[in-house]
Short mmCIF file of C-alpha atoms in Angstrom, two decimals:
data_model
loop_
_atom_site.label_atom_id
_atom_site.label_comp_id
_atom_site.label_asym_id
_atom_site.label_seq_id
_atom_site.Cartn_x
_atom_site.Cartn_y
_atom_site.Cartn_z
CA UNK A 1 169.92 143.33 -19.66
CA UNK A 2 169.79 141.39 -16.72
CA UNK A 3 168.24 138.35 -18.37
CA UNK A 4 170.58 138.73 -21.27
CA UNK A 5 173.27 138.88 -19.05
CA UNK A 6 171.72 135.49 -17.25
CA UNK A 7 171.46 133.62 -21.19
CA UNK A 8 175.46 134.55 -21.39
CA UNK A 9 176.47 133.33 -18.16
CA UNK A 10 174.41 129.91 -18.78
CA UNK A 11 176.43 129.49 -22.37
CA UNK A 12 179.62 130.50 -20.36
CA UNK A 13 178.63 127.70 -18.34
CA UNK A 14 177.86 124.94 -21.06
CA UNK A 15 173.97 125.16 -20.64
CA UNK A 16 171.59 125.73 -23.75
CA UNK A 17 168.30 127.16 -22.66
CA UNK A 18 165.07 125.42 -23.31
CA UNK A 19 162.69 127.26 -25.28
CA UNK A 20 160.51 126.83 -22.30
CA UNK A 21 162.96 128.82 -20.08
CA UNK A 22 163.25 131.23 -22.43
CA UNK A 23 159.76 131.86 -22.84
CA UNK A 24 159.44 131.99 -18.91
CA UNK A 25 162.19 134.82 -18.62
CA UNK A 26 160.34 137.02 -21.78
CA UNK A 27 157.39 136.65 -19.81
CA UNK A 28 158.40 137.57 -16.05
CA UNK A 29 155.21 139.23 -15.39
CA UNK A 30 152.79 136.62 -16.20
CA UNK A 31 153.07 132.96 -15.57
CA UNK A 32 152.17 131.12 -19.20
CA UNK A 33 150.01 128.27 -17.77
CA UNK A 34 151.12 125.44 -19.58
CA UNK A 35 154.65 125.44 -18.12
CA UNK A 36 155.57 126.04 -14.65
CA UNK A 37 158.35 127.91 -13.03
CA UNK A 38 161.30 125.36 -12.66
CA UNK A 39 163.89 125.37 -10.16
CA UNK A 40 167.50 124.61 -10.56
CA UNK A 41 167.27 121.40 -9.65
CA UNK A 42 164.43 120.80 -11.79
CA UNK A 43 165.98 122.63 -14.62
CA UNK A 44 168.97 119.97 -14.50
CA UNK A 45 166.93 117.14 -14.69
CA UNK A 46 165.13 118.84 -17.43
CA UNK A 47 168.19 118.74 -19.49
CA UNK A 48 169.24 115.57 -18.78
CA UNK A 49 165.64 114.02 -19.38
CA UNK A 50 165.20 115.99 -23.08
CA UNK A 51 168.83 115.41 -23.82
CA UNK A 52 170.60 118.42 -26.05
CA UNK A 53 173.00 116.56 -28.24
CA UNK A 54 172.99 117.76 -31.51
CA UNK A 55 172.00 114.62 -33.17
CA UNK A 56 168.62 114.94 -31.60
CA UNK A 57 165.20 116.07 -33.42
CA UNK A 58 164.07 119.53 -32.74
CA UNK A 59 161.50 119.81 -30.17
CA UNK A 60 158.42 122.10 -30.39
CA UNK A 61 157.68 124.45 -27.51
CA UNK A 62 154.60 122.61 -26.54
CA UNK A 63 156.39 119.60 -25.64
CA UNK A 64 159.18 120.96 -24.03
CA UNK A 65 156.68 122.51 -21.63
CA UNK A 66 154.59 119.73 -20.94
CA UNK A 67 157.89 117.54 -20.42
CA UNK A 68 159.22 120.21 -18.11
CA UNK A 69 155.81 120.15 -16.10
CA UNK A 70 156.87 118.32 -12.56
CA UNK A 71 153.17 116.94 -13.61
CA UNK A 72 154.81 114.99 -16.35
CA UNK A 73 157.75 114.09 -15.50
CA UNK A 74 158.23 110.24 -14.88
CA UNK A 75 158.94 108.79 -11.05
CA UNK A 76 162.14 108.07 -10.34
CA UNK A 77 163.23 104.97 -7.91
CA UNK A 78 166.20 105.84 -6.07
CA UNK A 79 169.70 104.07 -6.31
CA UNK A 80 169.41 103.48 -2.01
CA UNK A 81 165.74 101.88 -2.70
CA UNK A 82 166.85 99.79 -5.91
CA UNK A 83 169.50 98.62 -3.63
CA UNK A 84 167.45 97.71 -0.77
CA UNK A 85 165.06 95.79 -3.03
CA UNK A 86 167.89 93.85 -5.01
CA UNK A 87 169.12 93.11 -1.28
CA UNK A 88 166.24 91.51 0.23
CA UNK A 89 165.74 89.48 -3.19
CA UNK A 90 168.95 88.09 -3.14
CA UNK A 91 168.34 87.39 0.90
CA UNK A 92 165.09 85.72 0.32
CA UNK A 93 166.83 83.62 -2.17
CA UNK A 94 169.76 82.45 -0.36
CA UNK A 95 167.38 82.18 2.48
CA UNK A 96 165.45 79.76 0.23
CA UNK A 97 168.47 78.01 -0.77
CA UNK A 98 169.90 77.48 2.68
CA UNK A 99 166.20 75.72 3.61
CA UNK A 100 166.54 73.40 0.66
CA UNK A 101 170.10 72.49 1.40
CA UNK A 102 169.31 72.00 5.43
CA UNK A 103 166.71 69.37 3.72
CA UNK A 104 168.75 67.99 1.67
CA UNK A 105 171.28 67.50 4.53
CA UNK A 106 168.64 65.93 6.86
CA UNK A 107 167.40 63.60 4.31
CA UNK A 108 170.86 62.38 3.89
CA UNK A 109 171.47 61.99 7.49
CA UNK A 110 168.48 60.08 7.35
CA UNK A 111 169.28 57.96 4.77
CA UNK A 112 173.09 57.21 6.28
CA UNK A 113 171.36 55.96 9.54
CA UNK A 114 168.87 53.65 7.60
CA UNK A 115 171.44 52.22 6.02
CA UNK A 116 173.87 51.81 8.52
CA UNK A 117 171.21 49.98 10.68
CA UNK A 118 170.49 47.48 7.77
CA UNK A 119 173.96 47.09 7.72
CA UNK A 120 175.03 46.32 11.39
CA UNK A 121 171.69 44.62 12.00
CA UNK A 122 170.85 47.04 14.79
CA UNK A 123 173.58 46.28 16.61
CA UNK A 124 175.64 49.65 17.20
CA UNK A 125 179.23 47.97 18.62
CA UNK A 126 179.87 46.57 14.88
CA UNK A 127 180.55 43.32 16.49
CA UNK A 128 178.60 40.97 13.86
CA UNK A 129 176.12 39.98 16.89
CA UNK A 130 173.44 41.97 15.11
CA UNK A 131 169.90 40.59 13.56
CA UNK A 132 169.81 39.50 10.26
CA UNK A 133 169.14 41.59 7.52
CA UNK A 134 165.35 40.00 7.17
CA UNK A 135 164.24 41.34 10.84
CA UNK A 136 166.27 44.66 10.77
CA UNK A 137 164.04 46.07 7.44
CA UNK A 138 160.94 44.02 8.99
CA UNK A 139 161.31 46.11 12.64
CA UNK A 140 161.94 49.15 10.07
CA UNK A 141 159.04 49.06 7.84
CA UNK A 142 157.05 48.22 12.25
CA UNK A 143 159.08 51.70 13.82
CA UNK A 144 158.06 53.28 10.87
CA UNK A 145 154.75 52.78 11.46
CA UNK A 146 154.68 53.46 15.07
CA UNK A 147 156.32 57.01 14.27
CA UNK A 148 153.84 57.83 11.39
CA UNK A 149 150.56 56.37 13.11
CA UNK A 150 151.43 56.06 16.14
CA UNK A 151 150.01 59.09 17.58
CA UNK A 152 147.53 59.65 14.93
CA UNK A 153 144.17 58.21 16.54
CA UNK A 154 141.33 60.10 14.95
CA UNK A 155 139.45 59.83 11.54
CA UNK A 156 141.21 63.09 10.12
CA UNK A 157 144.02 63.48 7.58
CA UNK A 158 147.75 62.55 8.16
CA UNK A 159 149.60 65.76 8.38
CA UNK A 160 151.09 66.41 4.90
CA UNK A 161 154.66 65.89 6.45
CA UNK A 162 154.00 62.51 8.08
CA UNK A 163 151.98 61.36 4.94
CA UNK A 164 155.34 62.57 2.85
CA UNK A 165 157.52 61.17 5.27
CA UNK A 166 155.24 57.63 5.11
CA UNK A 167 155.44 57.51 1.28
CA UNK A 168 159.21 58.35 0.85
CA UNK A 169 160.71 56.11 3.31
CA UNK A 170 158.53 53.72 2.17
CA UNK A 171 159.29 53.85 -1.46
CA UNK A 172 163.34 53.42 0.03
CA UNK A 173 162.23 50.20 2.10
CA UNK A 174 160.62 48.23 -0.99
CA UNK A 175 162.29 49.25 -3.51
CA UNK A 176 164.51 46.06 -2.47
CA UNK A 177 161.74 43.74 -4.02
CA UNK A 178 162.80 45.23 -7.08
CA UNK A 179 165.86 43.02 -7.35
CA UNK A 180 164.39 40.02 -6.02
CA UNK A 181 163.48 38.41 -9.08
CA UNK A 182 162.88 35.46 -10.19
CA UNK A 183 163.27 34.06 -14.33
CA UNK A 184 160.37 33.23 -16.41
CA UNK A 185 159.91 32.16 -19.68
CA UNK A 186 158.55 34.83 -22.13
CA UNK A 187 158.55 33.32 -25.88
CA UNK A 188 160.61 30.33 -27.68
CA UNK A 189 162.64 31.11 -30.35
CA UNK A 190 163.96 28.12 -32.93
CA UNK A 191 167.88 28.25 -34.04
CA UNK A 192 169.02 27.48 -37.28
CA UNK A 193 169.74 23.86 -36.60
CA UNK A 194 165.89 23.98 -35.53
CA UNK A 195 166.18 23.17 -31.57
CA UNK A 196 163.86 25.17 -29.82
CA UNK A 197 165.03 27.36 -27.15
CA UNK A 198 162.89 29.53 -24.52
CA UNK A 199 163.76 33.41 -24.46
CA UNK A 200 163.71 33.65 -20.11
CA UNK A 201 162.84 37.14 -18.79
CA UNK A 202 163.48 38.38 -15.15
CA UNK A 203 160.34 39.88 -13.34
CA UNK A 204 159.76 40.32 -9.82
CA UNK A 205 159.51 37.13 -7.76
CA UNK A 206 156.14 35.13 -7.48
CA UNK A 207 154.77 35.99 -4.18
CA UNK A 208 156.25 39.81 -4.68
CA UNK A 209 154.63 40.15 -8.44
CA UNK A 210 150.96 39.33 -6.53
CA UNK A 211 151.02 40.72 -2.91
CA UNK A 212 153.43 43.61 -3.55
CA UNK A 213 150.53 45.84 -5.95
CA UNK A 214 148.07 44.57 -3.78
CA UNK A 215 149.68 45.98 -0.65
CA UNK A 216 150.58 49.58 -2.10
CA UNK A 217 146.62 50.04 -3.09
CA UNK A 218 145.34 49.17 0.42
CA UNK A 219 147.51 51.58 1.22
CA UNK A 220 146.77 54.19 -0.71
CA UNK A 221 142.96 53.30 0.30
CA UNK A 222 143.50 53.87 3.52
CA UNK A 223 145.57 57.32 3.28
CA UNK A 224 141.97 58.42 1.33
CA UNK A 225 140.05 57.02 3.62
CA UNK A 226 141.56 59.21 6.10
CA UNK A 227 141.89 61.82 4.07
CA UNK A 228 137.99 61.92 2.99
CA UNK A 229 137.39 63.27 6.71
CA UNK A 230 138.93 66.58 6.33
CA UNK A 231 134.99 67.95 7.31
CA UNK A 232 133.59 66.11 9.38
CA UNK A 233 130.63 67.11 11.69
CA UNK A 234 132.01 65.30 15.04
CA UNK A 235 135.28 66.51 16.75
CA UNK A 236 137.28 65.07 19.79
CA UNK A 237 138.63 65.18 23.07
CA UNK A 238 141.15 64.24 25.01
CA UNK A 239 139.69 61.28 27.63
CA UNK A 240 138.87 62.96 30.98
CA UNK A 241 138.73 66.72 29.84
CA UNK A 242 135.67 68.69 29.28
CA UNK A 243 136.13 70.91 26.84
CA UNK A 244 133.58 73.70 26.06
CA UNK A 245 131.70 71.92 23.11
CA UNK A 246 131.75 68.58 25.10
CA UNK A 247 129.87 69.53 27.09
CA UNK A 248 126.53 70.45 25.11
CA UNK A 249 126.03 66.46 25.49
CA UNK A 250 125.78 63.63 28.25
CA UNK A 251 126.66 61.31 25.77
CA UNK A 252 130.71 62.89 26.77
CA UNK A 253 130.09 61.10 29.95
CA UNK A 254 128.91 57.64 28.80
CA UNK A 255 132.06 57.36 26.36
CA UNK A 256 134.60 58.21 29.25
CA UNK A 257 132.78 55.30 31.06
CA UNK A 258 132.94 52.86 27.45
CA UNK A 259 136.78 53.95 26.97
CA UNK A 260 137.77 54.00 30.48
CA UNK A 261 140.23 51.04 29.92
CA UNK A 262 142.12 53.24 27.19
CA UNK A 263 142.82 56.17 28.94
CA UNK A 264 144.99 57.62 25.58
CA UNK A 265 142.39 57.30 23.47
CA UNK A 266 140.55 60.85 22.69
CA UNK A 267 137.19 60.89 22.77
CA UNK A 268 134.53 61.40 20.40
CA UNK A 269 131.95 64.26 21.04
CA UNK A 270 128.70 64.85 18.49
CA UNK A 271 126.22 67.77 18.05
CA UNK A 272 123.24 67.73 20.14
CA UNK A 273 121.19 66.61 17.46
CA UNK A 274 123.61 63.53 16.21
CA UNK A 275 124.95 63.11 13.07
CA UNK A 276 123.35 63.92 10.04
CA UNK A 277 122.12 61.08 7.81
CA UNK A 278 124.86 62.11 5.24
CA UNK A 279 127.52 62.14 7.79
CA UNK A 280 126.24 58.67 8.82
CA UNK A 281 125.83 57.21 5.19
CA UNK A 282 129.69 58.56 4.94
CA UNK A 283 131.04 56.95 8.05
CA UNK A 284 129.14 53.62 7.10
CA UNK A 285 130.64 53.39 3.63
CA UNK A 286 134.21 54.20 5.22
CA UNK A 287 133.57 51.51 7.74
CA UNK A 288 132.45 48.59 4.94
CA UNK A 289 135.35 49.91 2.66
CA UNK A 290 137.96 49.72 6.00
CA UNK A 291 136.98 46.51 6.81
CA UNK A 292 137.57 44.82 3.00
CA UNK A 293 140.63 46.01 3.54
CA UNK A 294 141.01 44.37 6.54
CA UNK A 295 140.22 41.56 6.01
CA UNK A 296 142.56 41.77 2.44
CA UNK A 297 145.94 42.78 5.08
CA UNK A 298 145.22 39.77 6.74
CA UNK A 299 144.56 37.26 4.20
CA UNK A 300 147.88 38.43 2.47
CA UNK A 301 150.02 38.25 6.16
CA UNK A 302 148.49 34.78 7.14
CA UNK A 303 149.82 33.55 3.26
CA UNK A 304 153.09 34.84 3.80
CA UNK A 305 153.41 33.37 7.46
CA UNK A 306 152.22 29.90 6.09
CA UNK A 307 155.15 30.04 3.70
CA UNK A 308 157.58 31.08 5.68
CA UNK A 309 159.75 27.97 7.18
CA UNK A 310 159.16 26.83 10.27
CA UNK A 311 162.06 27.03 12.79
CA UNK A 312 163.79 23.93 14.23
CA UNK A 313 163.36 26.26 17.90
CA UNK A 314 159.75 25.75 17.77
CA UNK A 315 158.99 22.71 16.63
CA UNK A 316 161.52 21.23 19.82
CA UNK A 317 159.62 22.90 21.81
CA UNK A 318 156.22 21.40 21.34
CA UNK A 319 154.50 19.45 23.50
CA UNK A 320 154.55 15.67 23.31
CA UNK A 321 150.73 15.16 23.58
CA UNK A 322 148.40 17.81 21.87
CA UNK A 323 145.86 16.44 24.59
CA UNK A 324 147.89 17.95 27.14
CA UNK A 325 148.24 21.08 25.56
CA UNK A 326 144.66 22.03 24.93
CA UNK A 327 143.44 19.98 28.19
CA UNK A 328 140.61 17.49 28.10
CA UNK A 329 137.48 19.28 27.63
CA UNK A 330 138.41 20.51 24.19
CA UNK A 331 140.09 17.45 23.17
CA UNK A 332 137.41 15.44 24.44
CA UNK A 333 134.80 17.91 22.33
CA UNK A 334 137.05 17.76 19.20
CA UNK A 335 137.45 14.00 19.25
CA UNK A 336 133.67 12.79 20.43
CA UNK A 337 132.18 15.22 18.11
CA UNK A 338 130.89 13.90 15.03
CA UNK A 339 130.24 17.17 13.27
CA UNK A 340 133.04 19.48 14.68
CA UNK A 341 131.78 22.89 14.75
CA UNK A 342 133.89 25.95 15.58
CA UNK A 343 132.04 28.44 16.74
CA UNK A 344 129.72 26.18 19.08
CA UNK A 345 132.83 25.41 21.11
CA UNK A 346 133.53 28.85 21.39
CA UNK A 347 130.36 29.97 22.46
CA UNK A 348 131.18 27.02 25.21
CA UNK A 349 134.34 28.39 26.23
CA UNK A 350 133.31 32.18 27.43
CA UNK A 351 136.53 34.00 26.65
CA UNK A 352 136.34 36.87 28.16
CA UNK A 353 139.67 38.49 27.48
CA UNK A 354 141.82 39.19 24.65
CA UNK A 355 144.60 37.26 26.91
CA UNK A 356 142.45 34.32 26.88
CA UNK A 357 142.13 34.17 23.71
CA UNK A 358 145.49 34.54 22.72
CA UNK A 359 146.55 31.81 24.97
CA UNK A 360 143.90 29.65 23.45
CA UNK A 361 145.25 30.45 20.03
CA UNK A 362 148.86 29.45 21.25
CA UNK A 363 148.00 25.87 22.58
CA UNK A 364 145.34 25.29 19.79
CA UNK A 365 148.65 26.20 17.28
CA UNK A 366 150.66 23.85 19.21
CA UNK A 367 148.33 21.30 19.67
CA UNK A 368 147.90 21.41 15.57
CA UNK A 369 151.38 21.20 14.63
CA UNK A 370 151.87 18.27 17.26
CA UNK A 371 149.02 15.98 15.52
CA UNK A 372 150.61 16.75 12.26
CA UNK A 373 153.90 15.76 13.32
CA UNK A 374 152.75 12.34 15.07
CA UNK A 375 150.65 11.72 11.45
CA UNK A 376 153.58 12.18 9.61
CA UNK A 377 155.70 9.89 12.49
CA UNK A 378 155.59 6.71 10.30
CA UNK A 379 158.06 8.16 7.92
CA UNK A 380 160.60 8.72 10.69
CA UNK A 381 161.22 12.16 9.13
CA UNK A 382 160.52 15.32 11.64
CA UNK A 383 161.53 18.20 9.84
CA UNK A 384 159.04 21.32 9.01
CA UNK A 385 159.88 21.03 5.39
CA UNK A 386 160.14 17.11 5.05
CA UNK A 387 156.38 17.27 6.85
CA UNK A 388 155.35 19.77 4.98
CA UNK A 389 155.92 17.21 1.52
CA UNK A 390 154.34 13.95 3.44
CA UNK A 391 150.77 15.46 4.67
CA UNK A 392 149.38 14.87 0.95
CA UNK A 393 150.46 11.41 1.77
CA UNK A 394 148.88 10.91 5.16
CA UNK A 395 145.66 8.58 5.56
CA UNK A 396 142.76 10.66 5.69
CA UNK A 397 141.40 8.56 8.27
CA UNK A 398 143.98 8.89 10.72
CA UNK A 399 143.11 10.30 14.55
CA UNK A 400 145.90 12.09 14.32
CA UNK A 401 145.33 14.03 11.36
CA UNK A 402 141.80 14.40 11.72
CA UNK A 403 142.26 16.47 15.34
CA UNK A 404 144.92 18.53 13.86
CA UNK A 405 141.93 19.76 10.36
CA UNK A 406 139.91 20.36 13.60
CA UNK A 407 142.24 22.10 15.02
CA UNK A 408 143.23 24.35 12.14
CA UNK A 409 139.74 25.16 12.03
CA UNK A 410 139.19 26.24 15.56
CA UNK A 411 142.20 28.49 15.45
CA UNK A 412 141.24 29.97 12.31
CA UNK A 413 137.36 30.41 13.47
CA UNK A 414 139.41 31.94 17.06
CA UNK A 415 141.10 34.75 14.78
CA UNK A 416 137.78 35.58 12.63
CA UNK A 417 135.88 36.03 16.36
CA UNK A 418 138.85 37.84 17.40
CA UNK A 419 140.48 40.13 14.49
CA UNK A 420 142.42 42.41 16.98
CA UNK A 421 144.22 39.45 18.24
CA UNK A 422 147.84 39.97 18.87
CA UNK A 423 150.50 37.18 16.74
CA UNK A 424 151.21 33.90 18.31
CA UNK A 425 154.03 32.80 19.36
CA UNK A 426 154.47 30.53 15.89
CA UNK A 427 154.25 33.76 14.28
CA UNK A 428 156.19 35.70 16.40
CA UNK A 429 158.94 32.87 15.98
CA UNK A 430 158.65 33.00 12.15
CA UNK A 431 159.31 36.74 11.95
CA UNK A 432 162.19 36.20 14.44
CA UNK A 433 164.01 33.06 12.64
CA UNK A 434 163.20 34.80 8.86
CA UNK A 435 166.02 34.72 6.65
CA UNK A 436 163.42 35.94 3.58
CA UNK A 437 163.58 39.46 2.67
CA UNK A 438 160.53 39.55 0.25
CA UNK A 439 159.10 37.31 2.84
CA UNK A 440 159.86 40.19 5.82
CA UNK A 441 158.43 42.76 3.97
CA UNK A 442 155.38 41.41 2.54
CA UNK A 443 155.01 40.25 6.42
CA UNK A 444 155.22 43.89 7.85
CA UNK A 445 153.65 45.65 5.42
CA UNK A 446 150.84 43.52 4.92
CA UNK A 447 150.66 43.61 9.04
CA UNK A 448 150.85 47.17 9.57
CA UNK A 449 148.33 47.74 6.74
CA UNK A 450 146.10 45.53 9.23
CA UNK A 451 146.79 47.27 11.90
CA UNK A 452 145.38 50.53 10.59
CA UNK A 453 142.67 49.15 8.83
CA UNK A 454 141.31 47.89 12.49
CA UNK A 455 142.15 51.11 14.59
CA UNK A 456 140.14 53.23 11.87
CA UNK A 457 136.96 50.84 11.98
CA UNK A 458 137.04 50.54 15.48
CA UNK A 459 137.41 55.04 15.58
CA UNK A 460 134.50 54.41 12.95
CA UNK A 461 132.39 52.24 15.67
CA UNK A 462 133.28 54.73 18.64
CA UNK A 463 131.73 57.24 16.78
CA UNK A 464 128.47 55.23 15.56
CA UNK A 465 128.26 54.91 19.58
CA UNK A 466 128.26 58.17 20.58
CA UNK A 467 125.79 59.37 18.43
CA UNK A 468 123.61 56.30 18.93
CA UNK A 469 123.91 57.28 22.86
CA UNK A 470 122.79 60.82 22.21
CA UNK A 471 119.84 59.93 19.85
CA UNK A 472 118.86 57.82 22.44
CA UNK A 473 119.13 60.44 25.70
CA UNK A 474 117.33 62.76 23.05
#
């Protein structure tokens, strides 16, 4: 009666009994053991889960009791934990959002300062007393440089956000050659009154269409170069501290003493056993490659210099007598001589500096320009670009011109001797007095491509020395 009574009050109350309930409360005494005894709050969720409308198929006993088993019954996520995981997604992703914009933002701040610079000509009061256009992107394409490699003086990769940073604002500073163009023809075409025309076709300008290609694969050489050290069996450190592993070595000690002029410069260290020959066959390769593209930077910057025009400043400014401005035991060598030769008078002249030898490249330069000028005198005409169109007319014979071939080839044998040599002062007055913008950026490019191309065979040599020096204490 009592259960009966329990089945009425449950219809009173809207609830249908599972045959699985029913079968528990027939069998009170003994627990059937395919269905377990179900609490209320079970029992609700049983009804909600098998779902008593009566559209729905008639379920066997079996079933019901398996489905009513807490065994069986699927996991349910909460509404709080759905919530929480909806709320750190949507955090994450304006989180990730937020970082792109703040990107964005500093790019674009980046980009307005560029270009506000290229527009005042570095000159910040807006007063028109600013560089020209030329020399502002040719100091930008230099700082940009100095920032990138500036600190960067090992053989090991370029952190991925310099190397990003290199390549994109790059890509911004060249992309002016692309509208420095020049027409050419392409094909002729014949009208119908039969006159021949030529179809012209813009393309990059001359010197831009060769050097420009040329310059973007050194340096993409060198970025591989660079990068093809990522394991590497040397490491470094900084000049005048011992660090645990530099210490396995005396060579440590004998590279302080090499370096000791360049203090900033960290210092090499190799296993006690040197380098292995595939290390060394590695760093050789790196070196030969390196130094083609040395030599390539500067072949390209000393062709651009030669083209640019030479400024009116300079050329008032040289000396009246080229004997007087190399002094009278080269001149006296360079005129006497029957077979000039280069390198003999350098061997003469014991330069034991860079300094030196930069000075010596300055009056050598001068001397040069002043023979040309006094060849050219006849012809009363003494501008760069009037001189320039005479010297194919000058008499081969001439003193004059025959000192300044001499000189031409002293100075140039000077800068093979000396690669790391800093730019005259012609050059430095070129880049100043540059109106060219293809010219400025073929300039700096090609000269900062140089630059690196030196500092990484010269890293390249500093290691060769340290693990010749440890061979040899072995």
């Amino acid at each position: 009666m009592d259960n009966l009574s329990n089945t009425d009050e449950n219809y009173d109350l809207g609830y249908q009994p599972s045959p699985c309930s029913t079968e528990q409360n027939d069998q009170s005494t003994t627990e059937t053991p395919g269905c377990s005894t179900v609490s209320g709050s079970s029992f609700l969720y049983c009804r909600t889960y098998s779902g008593t409308s009566a559209f729905s198929e008639p379920v066997d006993d079996h079933n019901c009791c398996s489905e009513a088993s807490p065994s069986h019954w699927p996991a349910r996520k909460s509404g709080a934990h759905k919530l929480a995981v909806l709320t750190r997604q949507s955090k994450s992703n304006v989180d990730e959002k937020l970082d792109a914009l703040e990107s964005l933002d500093l790019e674009l701040e980046m980009m307005k300062e560029r270009f506000a610079k290229l527009l005042l000509g570095e000159d910040m009061s807006g007063s028109g007393k600013g560089v020209c256009t030329a020399v502002t992107i040719s100091n930008a394409i230099t700082n940009l440089y100095a920032t990138i490699f500036g600190q960067n003086l090992r053989l090991e990769p370029l952190n991925p956000e310099k190397k990003a940073l290199w390549k994109r604002e790059m890509d911004c500073l060249l992309s002016v050659c692309d509208y420095i163009v020049e027409f050419v023809p392409t094909k002729s075409q014949n009208l119908r009154n039969g006159i021949a025309v030529e179809i012209m076709e813009s393309r990059p300008r001359s010197d831009i269409y060769i050097n420009l290609p040329a310059l973007r694969k050194l340096d993409a050489m060198l970025i591989e170069i660079l990068d093809s050290f990522q394991d590497r069996e040397f490491w470094y450190a900084e000049q005048g501290c011992m660090s645990s592993n530099s210490t396995r070595t005396g060579s440590f000690r004998r590279v302080v003493q090499r370096n000791n002029e360049k203090w900033w410069v960290p210092v090499p260290c190799i296993p006690p056993n040197g380098l292995s020959e595939k290390a060394r066959k590695h760093l050789r390769h790196k070196r030969e490659c390196a130094t083609q593209i040395h030599k390539a930077a500067m072949s390209i910057n000393g062709s651009v210099l030669s083209e640019m025009e030479m400024p009116d400043s300079y050329m008032a400014s040289l000396p009246k007598s080229g004997k007087a401005s190399i002094g009278d035991a080269i001149y006296r060598f360079m005129y006497s001589a029957e077979k000039f030769s280069p390198e003999y008078l350098l061997d003469c002249l014991n330069i034991a500096s860079e300094h030196e030898a930069l000075e010596l490249a300055d009056r050598v330069e001068a001397s040069m320009y002043t023979w040309r000028r006094k060849a050219c005198m006849p012809h009363s005409k003494s501008s760069w670009s009037m001189m320039k169109d005479l010297m194919s007319d000058v008499d081969r014979s001439d003193k004059n011109h025959i000192l300044a071939e001499r000189a031409e080839s002293l100075l140039f044998a000077l800068k093979q001797r000396y690669p790391e040599l800093s730019q005259t002062s012609l050059d430095t007055c070129k880049i100043q007095y540059n109106r060219d913008m293809g010219q400025a950026i073929l300039e700096s490019y090609s000269r900062v491509l140089e630059g690196l191309a030196f500092n990484i065979v010269a890293w390249i040599d500093d290691v060769f020395f340290v693990d010749n020096a440890t061979r040899n204490t072995d």
